Short mmCIF file of C-alpha atoms and ligand atoms in Angstrom, two decimals:
data_model
loop_
_atom_site.label_atom_id
_atom_site.label_comp_id
_atom_site.label_asym_id
_atom_site.label_seq_id
_atom_site.Cartn_x
_atom_site.Cartn_y
_atom_site.Cartn_z
CA MET A 728 70.73 -22.60 66.49
CA ASP A 729 70.55 -23.94 62.94
CA LEU A 730 67.61 -26.16 62.04
CA ARG A 731 69.51 -27.87 59.26
CA GLU A 732 69.58 -31.06 61.34
CA ARG A 733 65.82 -31.20 60.76
CA PHE A 734 66.50 -32.06 57.14
CA PRO A 735 68.02 -35.50 57.78
CA GLY A 736 69.65 -37.41 54.97
CA VAL A 737 70.23 -34.36 52.77
CA THR A 738 73.70 -34.42 51.28
CA GLU A 739 75.92 -31.37 51.32
CA ALA A 740 75.86 -31.40 47.52
CA ASP A 741 72.05 -31.25 47.50
CA TRP A 742 72.00 -28.49 50.11
CA GLN A 743 74.44 -26.40 48.07
CA ASP A 744 72.40 -26.93 44.88
CA TRP A 745 70.03 -24.01 44.35
CA ARG A 746 67.67 -26.09 42.24
CA TRP A 747 67.39 -28.63 45.06
CA GLN A 748 66.62 -25.74 47.42
CA LEU A 749 63.84 -24.44 45.13
CA ARG A 750 62.37 -27.90 44.57
CA HIS A 751 62.29 -28.53 48.31
CA ALA A 752 60.88 -25.18 49.38
CA LEU A 753 58.43 -25.58 52.27
CA ARG A 754 55.01 -24.55 51.13
CA GLY A 755 52.43 -25.37 53.77
CA GLU A 756 51.45 -26.14 57.32
CA ALA A 757 52.41 -29.82 57.22
CA GLU A 758 55.95 -29.10 56.03
CA LEU A 759 56.50 -26.11 58.29
CA GLU A 760 55.24 -27.76 61.46
CA ARG A 761 57.97 -30.37 61.18
CA LEU A 762 60.39 -27.49 61.69
CA VAL A 763 58.80 -25.04 64.09
CA ALA A 764 56.09 -25.06 66.74
CA LEU A 765 53.41 -23.21 64.73
CA THR A 766 51.19 -20.83 66.65
CA PRO A 767 47.42 -20.62 66.07
CA GLU A 768 47.98 -17.24 64.33
CA GLU A 769 50.45 -18.87 61.95
CA ARG A 770 48.17 -21.85 61.27
CA ARG A 771 45.31 -19.49 60.44
CA GLY A 772 47.69 -17.41 58.31
CA LEU A 773 48.75 -20.47 56.36
CA ALA A 774 45.11 -21.33 55.77
CA LEU A 775 44.35 -17.92 54.23
CA GLY A 776 45.64 -18.73 50.79
CA GLY A 777 46.58 -15.14 49.91
CA LEU A 778 50.16 -14.47 48.82
CA ARG A 779 51.90 -17.78 48.04
CA THR A 780 54.06 -19.35 50.74
CA ALA A 781 57.44 -20.88 50.00
CA VAL A 782 60.54 -21.08 52.18
CA THR A 783 63.82 -22.52 50.95
CA PRO A 784 65.26 -25.09 53.35
CA TYR A 785 68.30 -22.82 53.67
CA TYR A 786 66.18 -19.86 54.88
CA ALA A 787 63.86 -22.10 56.91
CA ALA A 788 66.88 -23.40 58.82
CA LEU A 789 67.45 -19.87 60.14
CA MET A 790 64.02 -19.74 61.80
CA ASP A 791 63.72 -19.92 65.56
CA PRO A 792 61.57 -23.00 66.21
CA ALA A 793 60.40 -21.78 69.59
CA HIS A 794 59.92 -18.02 69.23
CA PRO A 795 57.22 -16.81 66.83
CA ALA A 796 58.69 -13.27 67.00
CA CYS A 797 61.80 -14.52 65.13
CA PRO A 798 62.34 -12.04 62.29
CA VAL A 799 63.16 -14.78 59.77
CA ARG A 800 60.03 -16.67 60.71
CA ARG A 801 57.94 -13.49 60.57
CA GLN A 802 59.17 -12.74 57.06
CA ALA A 803 58.45 -16.26 55.83
CA ILE A 804 55.33 -17.60 57.59
CA PRO A 805 52.05 -15.69 57.20
CA LEU A 806 50.04 -14.58 60.19
CA GLU A 807 46.29 -14.43 60.43
CA ALA A 808 46.70 -10.62 60.31
CA GLU A 809 47.51 -10.86 56.58
CA GLY A 810 43.81 -11.35 56.07
CA LEU A 811 42.90 -8.08 57.77
CA ALA A 812 42.36 -4.79 55.99
CA SER A 813 44.12 -1.67 57.29
CA PRO A 814 43.17 1.93 56.50
CA GLY A 815 44.51 2.98 53.11
CA ASP A 816 45.44 -0.55 51.98
CA LEU A 817 45.87 -0.87 48.26
CA ARG A 818 46.12 -3.72 45.81
CA ASP A 819 48.66 -1.67 43.83
CA PRO A 820 50.29 0.19 46.73
CA THR A 821 52.79 2.23 44.73
CA GLY A 822 50.54 2.96 41.78
CA GLU A 823 52.48 0.92 39.21
CA GLU A 824 49.60 -0.25 37.03
CA PRO A 825 48.95 3.07 35.25
CA HIS A 826 52.70 3.20 34.46
CA ARG A 827 53.16 -0.05 32.57
CA PRO A 828 53.76 0.85 28.94
CA ALA A 829 54.60 -2.82 28.35
CA ARG A 830 53.66 -5.73 30.55
CA ALA A 831 57.27 -6.17 31.72
CA VAL A 832 57.97 -2.46 32.13
CA VAL A 833 57.10 -0.05 34.93
CA ARG A 834 58.14 3.48 34.13
CA LYS A 835 57.63 6.34 36.57
CA TYR A 836 60.70 8.38 35.72
CA PRO A 837 61.98 9.56 32.35
CA ASP A 838 65.37 7.89 32.75
CA ARG A 839 64.73 4.68 34.76
CA VAL A 840 62.49 1.66 34.35
CA LEU A 841 61.71 -1.50 36.24
CA PHE A 842 61.88 -4.55 34.02
CA LEU A 843 59.90 -7.50 35.40
CA VAL A 844 61.04 -10.94 34.29
CA THR A 845 59.21 -13.33 36.61
CA ASP A 846 56.37 -13.53 39.12
CA THR A 847 58.02 -16.15 41.34
CA CYS A 848 60.46 -16.04 44.27
CA PRO A 849 62.48 -18.57 46.30
CA VAL A 850 60.83 -17.23 49.47
CA TYR A 851 57.67 -15.11 49.48
CA CYS A 852 58.26 -12.25 51.87
CA ARG A 853 55.19 -11.59 53.95
CA HIS A 854 55.78 -7.86 53.43
CA CYS A 855 56.04 -8.12 49.63
CA THR A 856 54.84 -4.91 48.00
CA ARG A 857 54.37 -6.45 44.57
CA ARG A 858 52.18 -9.22 45.93
CA ARG A 859 49.52 -8.62 43.29
CA ILE A 860 52.13 -10.07 40.93
CA THR A 861 54.00 -12.49 43.23
CA GLY A 862 50.60 -13.73 44.40
CA GLY A 863 50.28 -15.29 40.97
CA GLU A 864 47.18 -13.35 39.90
CA GLU A 865 48.82 -12.11 36.76
CA GLY A 866 50.65 -15.15 35.55
CA ALA A 867 54.24 -15.62 34.49
CA PHE A 868 56.31 -13.40 32.21
CA ASP A 869 56.84 -15.40 29.06
CA ARG A 870 59.29 -14.81 26.26
CA ALA A 871 56.80 -12.58 24.43
CA ALA A 872 56.44 -10.27 27.46
CA VAL A 873 60.22 -9.99 27.74
CA GLU A 874 60.65 -9.32 24.01
CA GLU A 875 57.98 -6.64 24.15
CA GLY A 876 59.78 -5.07 27.12
CA LEU A 877 63.12 -5.10 25.33
CA ALA A 878 61.51 -3.49 22.29
CA TYR A 879 60.08 -0.77 24.52
CA VAL A 880 63.46 0.04 26.07
CA ARG A 881 65.12 -0.01 22.65
CA ALA A 882 62.56 2.47 21.36
CA HIS A 883 63.04 4.90 24.27
CA PRO A 884 66.50 6.50 24.23
CA GLU A 885 65.73 8.52 27.40
CA VAL A 886 65.90 5.28 29.43
CA ARG A 887 69.39 5.06 30.93
CA ASP A 888 68.98 2.79 33.97
CA VAL A 889 67.11 -0.53 33.91
CA ILE A 890 66.24 -2.41 37.09
CA VAL A 891 65.63 -6.08 36.36
CA SER A 892 63.21 -7.31 38.99
CA GLY A 893 60.08 -9.41 39.49
CA GLY A 894 59.49 -11.60 41.52
CA ASP A 895 63.11 -12.63 41.87
CA PRO A 896 65.04 -12.80 38.59
CA LEU A 897 67.44 -15.34 40.10
CA VAL A 898 64.78 -18.05 40.12
CA LEU A 899 65.58 -18.15 36.40
CA SER A 900 68.53 -20.23 35.23
CA ASP A 901 71.57 -18.47 33.82
CA ASP A 902 70.47 -19.69 30.39
CA ARG A 903 67.19 -17.84 30.70
CA LEU A 904 68.30 -14.74 32.61
CA LEU A 905 71.58 -13.84 30.94
CA PRO A 906 70.11 -13.37 27.44
CA VAL A 907 67.69 -10.81 28.90
CA LEU A 908 70.50 -8.92 30.63
CA GLU A 909 72.63 -9.16 27.49
CA GLY A 910 69.72 -7.89 25.43
CA LEU A 911 69.50 -4.84 27.68
CA ARG A 912 73.28 -4.35 27.70
CA ALA A 913 73.25 -4.32 23.91
CA ILE A 914 71.01 -1.23 23.89
CA PRO A 915 73.43 1.69 23.49
CA HIS A 916 71.46 4.24 25.53
CA VAL A 917 71.10 1.94 28.56
CA ARG A 918 73.98 2.94 30.77
CA VAL A 919 73.38 1.23 34.08
CA LEU A 920 71.80 -2.13 34.85
CA ARG A 921 70.57 -3.20 38.25
CA LEU A 922 69.59 -6.73 39.21
CA ALA A 923 67.16 -6.76 42.14
CA THR A 924 67.29 -10.10 43.92
CA ARG A 925 66.90 -11.61 47.36
CA ALA A 926 68.99 -14.64 46.40
CA PRO A 927 71.99 -13.67 48.58
CA VAL A 928 69.60 -13.66 51.55
CA VAL A 929 67.29 -16.60 50.90
CA LEU A 930 69.19 -18.73 48.35
CA PRO A 931 72.87 -17.78 48.53
CA MET A 932 73.98 -20.90 46.64
CA ARG A 933 72.32 -19.39 43.56
CA VAL A 934 75.18 -16.88 43.39
CA THR A 935 77.73 -19.16 41.74
CA GLU A 936 81.18 -18.21 40.50
CA ALA A 937 79.88 -18.59 36.96
CA LEU A 938 76.99 -16.19 37.59
CA ALA A 939 79.25 -13.63 39.28
CA ALA A 940 81.66 -13.77 36.34
CA ALA A 941 78.82 -13.40 33.84
CA LEU A 942 77.38 -10.39 35.71
CA ARG A 943 80.79 -8.74 35.76
CA ARG A 944 80.89 -8.92 31.97
CA LEU A 945 77.67 -6.86 31.92
CA ALA A 946 79.21 -3.95 33.88
CA PRO A 947 78.13 -1.45 34.94
CA LEU A 948 75.64 -3.74 36.65
CA PHE A 949 74.73 -3.37 40.32
CA VAL A 950 73.20 -6.21 42.31
CA VAL A 951 70.60 -4.81 44.68
CA THR A 952 69.63 -7.22 47.40
CA HIS A 953 67.36 -7.09 50.44
CA PHE A 954 68.66 -7.97 53.92
CA ASN A 955 66.33 -7.08 56.78
CA HIS A 956 67.82 -8.54 59.94
CA PRO A 957 71.23 -9.58 61.35
CA LYS A 958 69.91 -13.17 61.63
CA GLU A 959 70.18 -13.29 57.85
CA LEU A 960 73.89 -12.45 57.94
CA THR A 961 75.21 -16.00 57.67
CA ALA A 962 78.54 -17.28 56.37
CA GLU A 963 76.76 -18.44 53.20
CA ALA A 964 75.13 -15.05 52.62
CA ARG A 965 78.46 -13.36 53.16
CA ALA A 966 80.17 -15.68 50.69
CA ALA A 967 77.48 -14.95 48.08
CA CYS A 968 77.90 -11.18 48.46
CA GLU A 969 81.68 -11.40 48.49
CA ARG A 970 81.67 -13.62 45.41
CA LEU A 971 79.91 -10.83 43.56
CA VAL A 972 82.09 -8.05 44.93
CA ASP A 973 85.30 -10.01 44.37
CA HIS A 974 84.33 -10.47 40.74
CA GLY A 975 83.79 -6.72 40.46
CA VAL A 976 80.02 -6.57 40.81
CA PRO A 977 78.96 -3.88 43.31
CA VAL A 978 76.29 -4.99 45.77
CA GLU A 979 73.74 -2.72 47.45
CA SER A 980 71.13 -3.70 50.01
CA GLN A 981 67.65 -2.32 50.51
CA ALA A 982 65.91 -3.08 53.79
CA VAL A 983 62.21 -2.77 54.48
CA LEU A 984 61.32 -1.30 57.84
CA LEU A 985 59.19 -3.96 59.50
CA ARG A 986 57.37 -3.24 62.72
CA GLY A 987 58.61 -5.44 65.55
CA LEU A 988 61.16 -7.20 63.31
CA ASN A 989 63.82 -4.59 62.62
CA SER A 990 62.21 -1.36 63.81
CA THR A 991 64.91 -0.34 66.28
CA ALA A 992 68.18 1.53 65.78
CA ARG A 993 70.03 -1.29 67.52
CA VAL A 994 68.97 -3.92 64.99
CA LEU A 995 69.50 -1.73 61.96
CA ALA A 996 72.86 -0.37 63.11
CA ASP A 997 74.02 -3.96 63.56
CA LEU A 998 72.64 -4.97 60.14
CA PHE A 999 74.04 -2.03 58.20
CA GLU A 1000 77.46 -2.02 59.87
CA THR A 1001 77.96 -5.72 59.20
CA LEU A 1002 76.82 -5.38 55.58
CA LEU A 1003 79.35 -2.60 55.11
CA THR A 1004 82.16 -4.90 56.30
CA TRP A 1005 81.05 -7.30 53.54
CA ARG A 1006 81.42 -4.36 51.13
CA VAL A 1007 77.63 -4.31 50.68
CA ARG A 1008 76.38 -0.75 50.80
CA PRO A 1009 73.04 -0.06 52.53
CA TYR A 1010 71.12 1.87 49.87
CA TYR A 1011 67.50 2.32 50.90
CA LEU A 1012 65.55 1.74 54.07
CA HIS A 1013 62.01 1.45 52.75
CA GLN A 1014 58.99 2.62 54.61
CA GLY A 1015 56.51 -0.25 54.24
CA ASP A 1016 54.21 0.30 51.26
CA LEU A 1017 50.43 0.26 51.70
CA ALA A 1018 50.12 -3.27 50.31
CA ALA A 1019 46.93 -4.97 51.42
CA GLY A 1020 47.63 -7.48 54.17
CA THR A 1021 50.82 -5.82 55.43
CA GLY A 1022 49.34 -3.27 57.85
CA HIS A 1023 50.52 -5.25 60.87
CA LEU A 1024 54.12 -4.89 59.61
CA ARG A 1025 54.07 -1.16 58.91
CA THR A 1026 55.62 1.51 61.13
CA PRO A 1027 54.47 5.14 61.46
CA LEU A 1028 56.45 7.43 59.14
CA GLY A 1029 58.19 9.05 62.08
CA ALA A 1030 59.71 5.76 63.24
CA GLY A 1031 62.13 5.54 60.31
CA VAL A 1032 63.15 9.17 60.71
CA ALA A 1033 63.79 8.63 64.43
CA ILE A 1034 65.97 5.61 63.64
CA LEU A 1035 68.01 7.59 61.10
CA ARG A 1036 68.54 10.27 63.71
CA GLN A 1037 69.91 7.66 66.10
CA LEU A 1038 72.19 6.17 63.44
CA ARG A 1039 73.79 9.50 62.49
CA GLY A 1040 76.86 9.99 64.63
CA ARG A 1041 76.70 6.40 65.86
CA VAL A 1042 77.64 4.39 62.76
CA SER A 1043 79.73 5.07 59.68
CA GLY A 1044 78.00 7.35 57.22
CA LEU A 1045 78.65 4.68 54.57
CA ALA A 1046 76.35 2.38 56.54
CA ILE A 1047 73.40 4.78 56.62
CA PRO A 1048 70.81 4.29 53.86
CA HIS A 1049 68.27 6.77 52.57
CA LEU A 1050 64.80 6.41 54.04
CA ALA A 1051 62.54 6.01 51.03
CA VAL A 1052 58.79 6.33 50.78
CA ASP A 1053 57.24 5.10 47.56
CA LEU A 1054 54.18 7.29 47.19
CA PRO A 1055 50.85 5.55 46.79
CA ASP A 1056 49.73 7.72 43.87
CA GLY A 1057 52.38 6.29 41.55
CA SER A 1058 54.48 9.43 41.39
CA GLY A 1059 57.61 7.65 42.62
CA LYS A 1060 59.87 7.60 45.66
CA ILE A 1061 60.83 10.42 47.94
CA THR A 1062 63.29 10.33 50.82
CA LEU A 1063 62.74 11.50 54.36
CA ALA A 1064 65.52 12.68 56.61
CA PRO A 1065 65.75 14.09 60.09
CA ASP A 1066 65.61 17.88 60.05
CA TYR A 1067 68.81 19.28 61.48
CA THR A 1068 67.95 22.88 60.80
CA GLY A 1069 67.21 25.16 63.70
CA ARG A 1070 64.42 27.71 63.82
CA GLY A 1071 64.29 29.72 60.60
CA GLY A 1072 65.32 26.76 58.42
CA LEU A 1073 68.15 27.15 55.93
CA GLU A 1074 67.26 30.69 54.95
CA GLY A 1075 69.98 32.05 57.16
CA GLY A 1076 69.52 35.54 58.44
CA ALA A 1077 71.66 37.92 60.35
CA GLY A 1078 75.07 36.30 59.88
CA GLY A 1079 74.11 32.67 59.36
CA THR A 1080 71.97 29.65 60.13
CA TRP A 1081 71.50 27.65 63.28
CA LEU A 1082 71.93 23.90 62.80
CA VAL A 1083 71.35 21.19 65.37
CA ASN A 1084 73.96 18.42 65.63
CA HIS A 1085 73.24 14.74 66.28
CA ARG A 1086 73.58 15.40 70.01
CA GLY A 1087 70.84 18.03 69.84
CA GLU A 1088 73.17 21.02 70.38
CA ARG A 1089 72.74 24.26 68.39
CA VAL A 1090 75.67 25.19 66.15
CA ARG A 1091 75.96 28.42 64.15
CA TYR A 1092 76.82 28.08 60.47
CA PRO A 1093 77.89 31.38 58.85
CA ASP A 1094 76.65 32.54 55.44
CA PRO A 1095 79.34 32.78 52.72
CA PRO A 1096 80.24 36.19 51.28
CA SER A 1097 78.20 35.49 48.11
CA ALA A 1098 75.07 33.42 47.40
CA ASP A 1099 75.56 33.30 43.60
CA CYS A 1100 75.95 29.59 42.75
CA ARG A 1101 76.16 29.73 38.95
CA CYS A 1102 79.22 27.97 37.41
CA GLU A 1103 80.78 30.16 34.77
CA TYR A 1104 82.66 27.26 33.14
CA ASP A 1105 79.43 25.26 32.47
CA ALA A 1106 78.89 27.14 29.25
CA VAL A 1107 82.40 26.18 28.06
CA TRP A 1108 82.17 22.54 29.13
CA TYR A 1109 78.61 21.84 28.04
CA GLY A 1110 78.16 24.48 25.36
CA ALA A 1111 75.98 27.48 25.85
CA ASP A 1112 72.94 25.82 24.23
CA ARG A 1113 72.78 23.07 26.91
CA GLY A 1114 72.88 25.52 29.79
C1 PLP B 2124 62.37 2.44 42.91
C2 PLP B 2124 62.10 2.59 41.50
C3 PLP B 2124 63.11 3.05 40.62
C4 PLP B 2124 64.50 3.34 41.08
O1 PLP B 2124 64.56 4.45 41.90
P1 PLP B 2124 65.97 4.94 42.47
O2 PLP B 2124 65.60 5.99 43.43
O3 PLP B 2124 66.78 5.42 41.30
O4 PLP B 2124 66.62 3.75 43.11
C5 PLP B 2124 62.79 3.23 39.30
N1 PLP B 2124 61.55 2.97 38.84
C6 PLP B 2124 60.58 2.54 39.65
C7 PLP B 2124 59.23 2.29 39.07
C8 PLP B 2124 60.82 2.33 41.01
O5 PLP B 2124 59.85 1.88 41.81
S1 SF4 B 2125 61.79 -11.42 47.04
FE1 SF4 B 2125 60.96 -9.39 46.51
S2 SF4 B 2125 59.35 -9.81 44.99
FE2 SF4 B 2125 59.82 -11.75 46.03
S3 SF4 B 2125 58.34 -11.88 47.70
FE3 SF4 B 2125 60.21 -10.93 48.54
S4 SF4 B 2125 59.82 -8.72 48.35
FE4 SF4 B 2125 58.34 -9.76 46.99
#
């Protein structure tokens, strides 16, 4: 079912125009109730006035008008539960604020930074972790903030990987975004660029041929997008991803584990396998951050690990992302994985280690004749001084 018929009189040209989609984003109860039968929980959620609400007509057309459990609807329309506090909720759930050496820059690692270029998005995800910014509390990122950020990256030669994010950078026009990316590309020590955007999911018409070609010229640049459910895997979304890949821009996808939306192995196997056939590589599966107002969407830590265990052996290894937890103290991300070691861990012992395969059977893995892992040639290749 596609609700596009509920936008009567819209021409195909308008529908395929990303600016038309942004201008006509649905923002409140009156607009949304023309599309779906709103529940009392949704009406009270829309009245909360916390994180902004906006839904592009394209994404809104994917909602199930009758079933409030629809994962597209749940990502786009707030519930009353967004107003409730959960234990451990934080305004800054991944501890970014103490790590902002410039307003546009978040730096938790020596070699990588986030570079924020906007506080707005085509669709505000109800699980947004950066909602203190996308909620509009901070204000927009003007030219001065971007210039200050560029100056920071220029002055820090250790920074080798810059993730342009926000908000969603693709709400900016090519004329505004490309100079920022070009400014970063012109910094000799910046090796890799990433562009974090949900446009392929919520505004696929934004990914034009011209944009794909421009991004290819900035290689190595990876587009990192954010698909959460197979309902989002439309022909338009596929075309947007394939436009990028066909132009030579690699595309990765990060999903957020959302309780009751995509928190089963069946849903995620379907999502990740299909993305892989689009040549979109599942990169991270994120444990939900402790963002205030998202407690109802969070899973226990063990749920993600259990899902990974079910995926291993069932789907292509290329379709299995890392399970990432962004720690609330600001120290960065770690990854969790099922433990396949038997009793005694990886220490080995008399003649080897016991491992447990994805079927739960014990398999012996023998120790090699030597445990010395130094590489003698390193000193030749790198020079003795660099170890
Ligand atoms: C997630 C993140 C990165 C990138 O981490 P990777 O594991 O390299 O993808 C870098 N900086 C910050 C602040 C982040 O939150
Ligand atoms: S697109 Fe990203 S930044 Fe924007 S609301 Fe969704 S999760 Fe937050």
